[in-house]
Amino acid sequence: MRFPLHNAPLWAEALSDVGASIGFSALALEVARTGEAF
């Protein structure tokens, strides 16, 4: 499957959104675990 190059900014934005949501989930999980420890 080949992606057209002119859609590159769209793919970059989508990947960045996915990365941000994964990072946010990891952060929330860490905060929840730390909160349970106290």
Short mmCIF file of C-alpha atoms in Angstrom, two decimals:
data_model
loop_
_atom_site.label_atom_id
_atom_site.label_comp_id
_atom_site.label_asym_id
_atom_site.label_seq_id
_atom_site.Cartn_x
_atom_site.Cartn_y
_atom_site.Cartn_z
CA MET A 1 0.00 0.00 0.00
CA ARG A 2 1.53 3.32 -1.08
CA PHE A 3 0.60 6.63 0.44
CA PRO A 4 0.60 9.71 -1.79
CA LEU A 5 3.29 12.13 -0.70
CA HIS A 6 1.05 15.19 -0.86
CA ASN A 7 -0.86 13.78 2.12
CA ALA A 8 2.31 13.77 4.25
CA PRO A 9 1.26 16.67 6.54
CA LEU A 10 -2.03 14.90 7.20
CA TRP A 11 -0.25 11.67 8.13
CA ALA A 12 2.23 13.57 10.31
CA GLU A 13 -0.62 15.26 12.15
CA ALA A 14 -2.47 11.97 12.66
CA LEU A 15 0.68 10.24 13.94
CA SER A 16 1.37 13.14 16.27
CA ASP A 17 -2.20 12.95 17.63
CA VAL A 18 -1.79 9.21 18.25
CA GLY A 19 1.54 9.78 19.97
CA ALA A 20 0.07 12.51 22.15
CA SER A 21 -2.87 10.36 23.24
CA ILE A 22 -0.56 7.42 24.02
CA GLY A 23 1.71 9.71 26.03
CA PHE A 24 -1.28 11.19 27.86
CA SER A 25 -2.61 7.71 28.70
CA ALA A 26 0.79 6.66 30.05
CA LEU A 27 0.98 9.83 32.13
CA ALA A 28 -2.54 9.34 33.53
CA LEU A 29 -1.71 5.72 34.38
CA GLU A 30 1.48 6.78 36.15
CA VAL A 31 -0.40 9.45 38.13
CA ALA A 32 -3.05 6.89 39.15
CA ARG A 33 -0.38 4.41 40.29
CA THR A 34 1.49 7.09 42.21
CA GLY A 35 -1.76 8.26 43.82
CA GLU A 36 -2.51 4.72 44.99
CA ALA A 37 0.94 4.50 46.57
CA PHE A 38 0.21 7.40 48.92
#
